[in-house]
C-alpha positions as a printed Julia matrix, in Angstrom:
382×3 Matrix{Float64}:
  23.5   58.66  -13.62
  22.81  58.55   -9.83
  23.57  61.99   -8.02
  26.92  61.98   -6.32
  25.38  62.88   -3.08
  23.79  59.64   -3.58
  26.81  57.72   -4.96
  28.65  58.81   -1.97
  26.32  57.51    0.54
  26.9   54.36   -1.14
  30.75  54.69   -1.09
  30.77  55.08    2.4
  28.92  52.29    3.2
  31.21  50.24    1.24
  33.95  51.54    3.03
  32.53  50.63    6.16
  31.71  47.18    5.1
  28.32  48.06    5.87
  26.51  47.86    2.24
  23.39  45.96    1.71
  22.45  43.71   -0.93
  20.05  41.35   -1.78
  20.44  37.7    -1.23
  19.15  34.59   -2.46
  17.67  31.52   -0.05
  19.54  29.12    0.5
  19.68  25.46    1.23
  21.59  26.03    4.59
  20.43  25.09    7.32
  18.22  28.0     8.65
  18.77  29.54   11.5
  18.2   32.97   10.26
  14.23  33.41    8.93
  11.5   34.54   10.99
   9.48  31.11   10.03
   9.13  30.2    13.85
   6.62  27.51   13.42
   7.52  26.65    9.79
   4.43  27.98    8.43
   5.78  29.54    5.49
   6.21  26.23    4.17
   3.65  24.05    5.73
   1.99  22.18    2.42
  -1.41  21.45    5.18
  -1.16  24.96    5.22
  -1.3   25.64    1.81
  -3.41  22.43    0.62
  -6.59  23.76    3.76
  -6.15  27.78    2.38
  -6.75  26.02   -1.1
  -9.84  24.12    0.31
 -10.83  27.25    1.86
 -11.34  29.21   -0.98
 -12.67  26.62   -3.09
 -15.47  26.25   -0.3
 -16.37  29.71   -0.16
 -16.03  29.78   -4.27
 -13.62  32.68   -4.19
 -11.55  32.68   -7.12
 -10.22  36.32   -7.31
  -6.73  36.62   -7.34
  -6.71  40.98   -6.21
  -8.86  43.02   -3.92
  -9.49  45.2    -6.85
  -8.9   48.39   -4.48
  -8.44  49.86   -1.48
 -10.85  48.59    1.37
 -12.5   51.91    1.47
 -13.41  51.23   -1.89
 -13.87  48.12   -3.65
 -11.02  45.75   -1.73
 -13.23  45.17    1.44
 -14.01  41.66    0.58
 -15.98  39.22    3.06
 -12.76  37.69    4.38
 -11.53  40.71    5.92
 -14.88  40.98    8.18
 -14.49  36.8     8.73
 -10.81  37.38    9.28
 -11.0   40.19   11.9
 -13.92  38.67   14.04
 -11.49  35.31   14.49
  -8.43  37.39   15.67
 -10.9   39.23   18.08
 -11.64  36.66   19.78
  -8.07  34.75   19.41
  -6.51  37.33   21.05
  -9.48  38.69   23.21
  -9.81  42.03   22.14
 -12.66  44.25   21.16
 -11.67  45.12   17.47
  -9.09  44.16   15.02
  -8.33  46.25   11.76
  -5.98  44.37    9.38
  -3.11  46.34    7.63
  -0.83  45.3     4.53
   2.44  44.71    6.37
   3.85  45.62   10.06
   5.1   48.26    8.39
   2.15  49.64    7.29
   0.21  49.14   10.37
   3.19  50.99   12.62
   3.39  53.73   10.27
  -0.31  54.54   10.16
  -0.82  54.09   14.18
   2.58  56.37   14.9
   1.66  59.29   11.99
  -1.99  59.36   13.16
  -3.08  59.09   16.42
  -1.04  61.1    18.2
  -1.74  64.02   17.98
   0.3   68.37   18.21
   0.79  68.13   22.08
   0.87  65.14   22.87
   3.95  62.96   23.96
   5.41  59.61   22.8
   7.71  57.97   25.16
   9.58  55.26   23.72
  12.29  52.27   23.93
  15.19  53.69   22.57
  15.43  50.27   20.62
  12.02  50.27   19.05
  11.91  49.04   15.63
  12.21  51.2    12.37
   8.94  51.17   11.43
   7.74  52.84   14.61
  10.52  55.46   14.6
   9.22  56.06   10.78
   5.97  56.09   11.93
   6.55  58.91   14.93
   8.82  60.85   12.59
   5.47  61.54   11.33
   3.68  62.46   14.25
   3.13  65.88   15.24
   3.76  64.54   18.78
   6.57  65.66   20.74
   8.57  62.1    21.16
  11.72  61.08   23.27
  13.38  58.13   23.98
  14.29  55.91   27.6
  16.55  53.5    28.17
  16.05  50.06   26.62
  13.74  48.26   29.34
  15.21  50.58   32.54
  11.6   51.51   33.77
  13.4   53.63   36.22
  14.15  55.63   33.34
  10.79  55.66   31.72
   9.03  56.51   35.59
  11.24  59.33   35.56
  10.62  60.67   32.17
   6.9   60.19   32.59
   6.83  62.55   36.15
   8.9   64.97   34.01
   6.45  65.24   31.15
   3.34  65.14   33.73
   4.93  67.99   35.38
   5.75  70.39   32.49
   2.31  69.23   30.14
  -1.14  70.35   30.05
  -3.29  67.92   31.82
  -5.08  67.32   29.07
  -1.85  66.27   27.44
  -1.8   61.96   26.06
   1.16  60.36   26.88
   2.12  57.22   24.97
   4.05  54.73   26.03
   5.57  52.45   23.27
   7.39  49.15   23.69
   7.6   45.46   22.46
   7.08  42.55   24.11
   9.99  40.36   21.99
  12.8   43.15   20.85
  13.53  42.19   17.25
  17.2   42.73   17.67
  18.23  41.48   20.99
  14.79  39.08   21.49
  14.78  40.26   25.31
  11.31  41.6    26.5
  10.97  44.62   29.21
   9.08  44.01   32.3
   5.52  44.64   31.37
   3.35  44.46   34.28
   5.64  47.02   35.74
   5.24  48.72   32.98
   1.91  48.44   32.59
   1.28  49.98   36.31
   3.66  52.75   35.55
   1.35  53.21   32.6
  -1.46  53.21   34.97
   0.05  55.49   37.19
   0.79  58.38   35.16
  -2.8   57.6    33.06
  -0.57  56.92   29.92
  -1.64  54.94   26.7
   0.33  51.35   26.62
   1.38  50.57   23.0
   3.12  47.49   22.0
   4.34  45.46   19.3
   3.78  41.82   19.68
   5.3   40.8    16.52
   7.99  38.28   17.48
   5.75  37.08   20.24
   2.8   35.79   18.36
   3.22  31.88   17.86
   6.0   31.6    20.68
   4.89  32.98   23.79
   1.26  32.35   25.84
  -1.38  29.61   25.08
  -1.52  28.68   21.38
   0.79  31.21   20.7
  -1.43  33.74   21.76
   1.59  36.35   22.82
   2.59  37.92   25.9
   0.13  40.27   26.98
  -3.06  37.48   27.04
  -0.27  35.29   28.85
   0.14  38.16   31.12
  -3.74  38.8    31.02
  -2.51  42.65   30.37
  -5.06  42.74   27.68
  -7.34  45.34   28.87
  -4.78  47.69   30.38
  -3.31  47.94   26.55
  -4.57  50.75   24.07
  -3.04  49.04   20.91
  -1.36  45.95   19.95
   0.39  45.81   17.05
   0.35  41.98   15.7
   1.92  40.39   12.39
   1.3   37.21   10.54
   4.93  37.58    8.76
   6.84  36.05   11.59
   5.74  32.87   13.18
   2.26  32.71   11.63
   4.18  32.37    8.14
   1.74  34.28    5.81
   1.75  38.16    5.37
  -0.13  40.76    7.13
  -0.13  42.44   10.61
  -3.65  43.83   13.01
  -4.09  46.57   15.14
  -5.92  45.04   17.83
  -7.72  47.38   20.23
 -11.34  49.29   20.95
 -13.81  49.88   18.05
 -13.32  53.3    18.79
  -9.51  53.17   18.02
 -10.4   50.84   14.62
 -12.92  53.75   13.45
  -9.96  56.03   14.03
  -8.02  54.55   12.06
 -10.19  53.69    9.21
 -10.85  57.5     8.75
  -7.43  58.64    9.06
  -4.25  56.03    8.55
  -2.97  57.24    5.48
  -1.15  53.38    4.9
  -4.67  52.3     5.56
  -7.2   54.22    3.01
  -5.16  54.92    0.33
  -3.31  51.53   -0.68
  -5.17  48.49   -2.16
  -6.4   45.83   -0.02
  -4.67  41.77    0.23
  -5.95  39.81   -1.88
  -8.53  36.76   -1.07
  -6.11  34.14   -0.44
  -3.75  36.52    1.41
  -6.76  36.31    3.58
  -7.38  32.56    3.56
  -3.88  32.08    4.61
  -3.95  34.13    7.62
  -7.26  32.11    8.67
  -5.76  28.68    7.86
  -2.81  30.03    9.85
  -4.77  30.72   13.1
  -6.49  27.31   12.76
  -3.33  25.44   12.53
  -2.14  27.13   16.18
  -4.9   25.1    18.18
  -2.6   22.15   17.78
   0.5   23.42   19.67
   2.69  20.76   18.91
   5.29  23.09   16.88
   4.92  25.47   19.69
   6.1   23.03   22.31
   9.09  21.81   19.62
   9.69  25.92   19.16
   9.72  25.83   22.97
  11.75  23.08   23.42
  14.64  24.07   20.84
  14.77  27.41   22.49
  15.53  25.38   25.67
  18.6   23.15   24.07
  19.91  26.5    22.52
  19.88  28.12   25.99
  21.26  24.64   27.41
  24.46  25.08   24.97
  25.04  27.87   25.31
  26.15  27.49   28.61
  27.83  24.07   27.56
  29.82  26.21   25.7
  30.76  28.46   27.39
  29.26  31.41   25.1
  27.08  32.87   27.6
  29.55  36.59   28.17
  28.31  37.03   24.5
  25.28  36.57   24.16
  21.92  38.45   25.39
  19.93  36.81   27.71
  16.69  35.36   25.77
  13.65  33.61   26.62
  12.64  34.01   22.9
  13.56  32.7    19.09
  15.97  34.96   18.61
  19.22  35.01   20.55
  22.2   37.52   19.15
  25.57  36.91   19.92
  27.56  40.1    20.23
  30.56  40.2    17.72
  32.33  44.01   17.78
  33.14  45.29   14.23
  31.3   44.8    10.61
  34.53  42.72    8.91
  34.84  40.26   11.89
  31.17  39.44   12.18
  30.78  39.08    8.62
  33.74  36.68    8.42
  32.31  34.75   11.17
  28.79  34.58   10.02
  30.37  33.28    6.16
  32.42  30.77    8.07
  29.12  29.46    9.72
  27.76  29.43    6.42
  30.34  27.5     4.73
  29.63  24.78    7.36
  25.98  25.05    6.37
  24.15  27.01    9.07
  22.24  29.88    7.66
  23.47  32.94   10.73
  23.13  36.43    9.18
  25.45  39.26   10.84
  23.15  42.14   12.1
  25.74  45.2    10.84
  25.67  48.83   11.92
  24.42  51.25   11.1
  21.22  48.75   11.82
  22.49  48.22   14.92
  24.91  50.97   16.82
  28.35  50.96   16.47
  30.46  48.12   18.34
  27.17  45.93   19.19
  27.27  44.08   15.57
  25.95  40.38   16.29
  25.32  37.09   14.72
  21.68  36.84   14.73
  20.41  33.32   15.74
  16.91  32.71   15.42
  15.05  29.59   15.97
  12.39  27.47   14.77
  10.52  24.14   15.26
  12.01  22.42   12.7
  15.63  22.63   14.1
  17.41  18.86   15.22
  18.81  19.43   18.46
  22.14  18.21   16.72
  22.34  20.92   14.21
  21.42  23.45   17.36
  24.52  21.49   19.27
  27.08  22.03   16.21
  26.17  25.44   15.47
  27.18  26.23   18.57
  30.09  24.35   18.96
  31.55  26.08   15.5
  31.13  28.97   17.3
  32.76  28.5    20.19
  35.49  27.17   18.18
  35.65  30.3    15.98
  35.51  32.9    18.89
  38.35  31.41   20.64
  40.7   31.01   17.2
C-alpha cells in the first residue's frame, strides 16, 4: 500500500488537474515531439547505421559496462573526435542522456565556495544537477542581463577572489523557445572573469550552419567553458556531449558520478549518433525546419494570436493559456481535430503561465501549420 504522505501528493495533484500520466503516440498530426528534422524516423537513417555496423563487423547489442570498465568501445573514441570537430571544440565526452550529462557537470565541478548564477528558467535537470553542488547558487531574471550584471558585481564584491563564478544559460529555452542575448552575455561573462555554461539542446539541428547551434553561429565558441549538447531532440537518436577543454573531459571522467558508475550505450546507440551527424551536411530539412518556423510566425500574425504567444525564432512556440482545466480542454479539442498540441501544466510551469506547446518540424505542410492555427484562433475567441 503506498504511504499516505505519498497518496496525498497524488490527490492533490488530481485536484489540481495537474496529474501526469503516460501516453501513447499517436497518429495525429505532430506538432508536439522534439523530432525537429524527423530523424527519429528517417529509414536512410536507420538502413546507413545498419551499414555502419555491418562495415565495422560490430554485432554487440550492450556495452557490457561502464566506460571506465569494459563499455568504452571504439565508437565512443570515433564518435567524440567527429563532434569535435563538428562543433569546433577541443574535447567531447559523451553521456547517457541530457540528463545525465547536466547532472554530472552541475554535482561536480563546482565546487564549496564557489557560485552558480543561473536563469531562473533553466531546465530541471540543471536545477537537479546544482541541488547537488556544494556551490552556493542563485537565480536572475529570465534573459534580463541587467539583472545577472548586477548579481555578478554583488558576488565579486562579497567573494574571495579566488572564488569561480558560473554563469548558466541556454541558448533555445525548452519552455518558452526564446534565447537570451549571448554575446552580451558572453562579455558580461568576460567582464567579471566568470565560466559561461550553456545548454544547446534545442538548438542543435535548427540554428547555425548544418545545424551546428548558436554559439559556432555566433563564433562564441572559445569564450564558452561547457556546452551541453543532445542527440534526443533534432538529431533523433539518444545521447547528449559535454563539449569543452580536455582538461574539463579528464575532470569529468574522474569524478561525474552519472558518468563512471552507469553502463555505457550500446554500439548502435553509437552508430546512430554518427549516421545522424552525417545526414546534417545535407541541410535540406534544415531549410524546410527553417522555413515552417517562418509560415508559423507568418500566421500567427494572420491570426491575430500574437498577445499570446512568446516571441520565437525557434521550433518551439508556446501559446499562453491561464489555468490547467482550460488549457487542457483546448489542447483535447486540437486533438480531436487531429493536431498533436500537448498543454505544458503547472507545477512544470508556474502558476497562471500554463501554455499549449507548439513545436515544429520539417515534415509539417504549410496547410496543416495554417489550420492549426486557425482552430485556435477560433477556440480562443469562443
Amino acid at each position: 500500500m503506498l504511504p499516505k504522505k505519498l497518496q496525498d501528493k497524488l490527490e492533490a495533484r488530481k485536484a489540481n488537474n495537474a496529474l501526469r500520466q503516460l501516453g501513447i503516440q499517436s497518429s495525429l498530426v505532430d506538432f508536439s515531439s522534439n523530432d525537429y528534422l524527423g530523424f527519429s524516423k528517417s529509414k536512410t537513417i536507420f538502413n546507413n547505421t545498419h551499414k555502419f555496423l555491418k562495415g565495422h563487423d560490430i554485432t554487440n547489442n550492450g556495452a557490457t559496462g561502464s566506460r571506465l570498465l569494459s563499455g568504452n568501445h571504439a565508437l565512443y573514441h570515433l564518435v567524440e573526435q567527429q563532434l569535435c570537430k563538428f562543433h569546433n571544440s577541443e574535447s567531447a565526452l559523451i553521456f547517457n542522456s541530457g540528463y545525465d550529462a547536466n547532472i554530472g557537470f552541475f554535482s561536480s565541478v563546482p565546487q564549496r565556495g564557489d557560485v552558480i548564477l543561473y536563469d531562473e528558467y533553466i531546465h530541471a535537470s540543471i536545477r537537479d544537477g546544482i541541488s547537488m553542488s556544494n556551490a552556493k547558487a542563485y537565480k536572475f531574471k529570465h534573459n534580463d542581463l541587467d539583472d545577472l550584471e548586477k548579481k555578478c558585481q554583488t558576488e565579486r564584491s562579497r567573494s574571495p577572489k579566488e572564488t569561480i563564478i558560473y554563469i548558466v544559460t541556454e541558448s533555445v529555452f525548452s519552455m518558452d523557445g526564446d534565447s537570451p542575448d549571448l554575446k552580451k552575455l558572453s562579455q558580461i561573462n568576460n567582464k567579471h572573469k566568470a565560466h559561461l555554461v550553456v545548454d544547446e539542446a534545442h538548438a542543435i539541428g535548427v540554428f547555425g550552419e548544418r545545424g551546428t547551434g548558436i554559439i559556432q553561429d555566433l563564433k562564441l565558441e572559445k569564450e564558452v567553458f561547457a556546452r551541453i549538447i543532445t542527440f534526443g531532440k533534432a538529431m533523433g537518436c539518444h545521447g547528449a556531449a559535454i563539449l569543452g577543454s580536455k582538461k574539463l573531459k579528464q575532470y569529468l571522467v574522474n569524478f561525474s558520478r552519472s558518468f563512471i558508475y552507469t553502463t555505457a550505450l550500446p554500439p548502435h546507440s553509437l552508430a546512430t549518433i554518427n549516421t545522424a551527424y552525417n545526414t546534417l551536411q545535407d541541410t535540406k530539412n534544415i531549410t524546410k525546419l527553417r522555413n515552417n518556423i517562418n509560415h508559423f510566425k507568418a500566421e500567427i500574425k494572420r491570426n491575430k494570436l500574437e498577445t499570446i504567444f512568446i516571441a520565437s525564432n525557434s521550433a518551439i512556440h508556446c501559446c499562453i493559456i491561464s489555468g490547467n482545466d482550460k488549457v487542457k480542454s483546448i489542447s483535447e479539442k486540437l486533438q480531436n481535430s487531429g493536431f498533436d498540441v500537448k498543454p505544458i501544466l503547472s507545477p512544470t510551469v508556474p502558476e497562471g503561465q500554463e501554455r499549449l506547446r507548439f513545436c515544429l518540424h520539417s515534415f509539417n505542410s504549410e496547410n496543416n501549420i495554417s489550420n492549426v492555427l486557425q482552430q485556435l484562433a477560433t477556440l480562443i475567441n469562443i
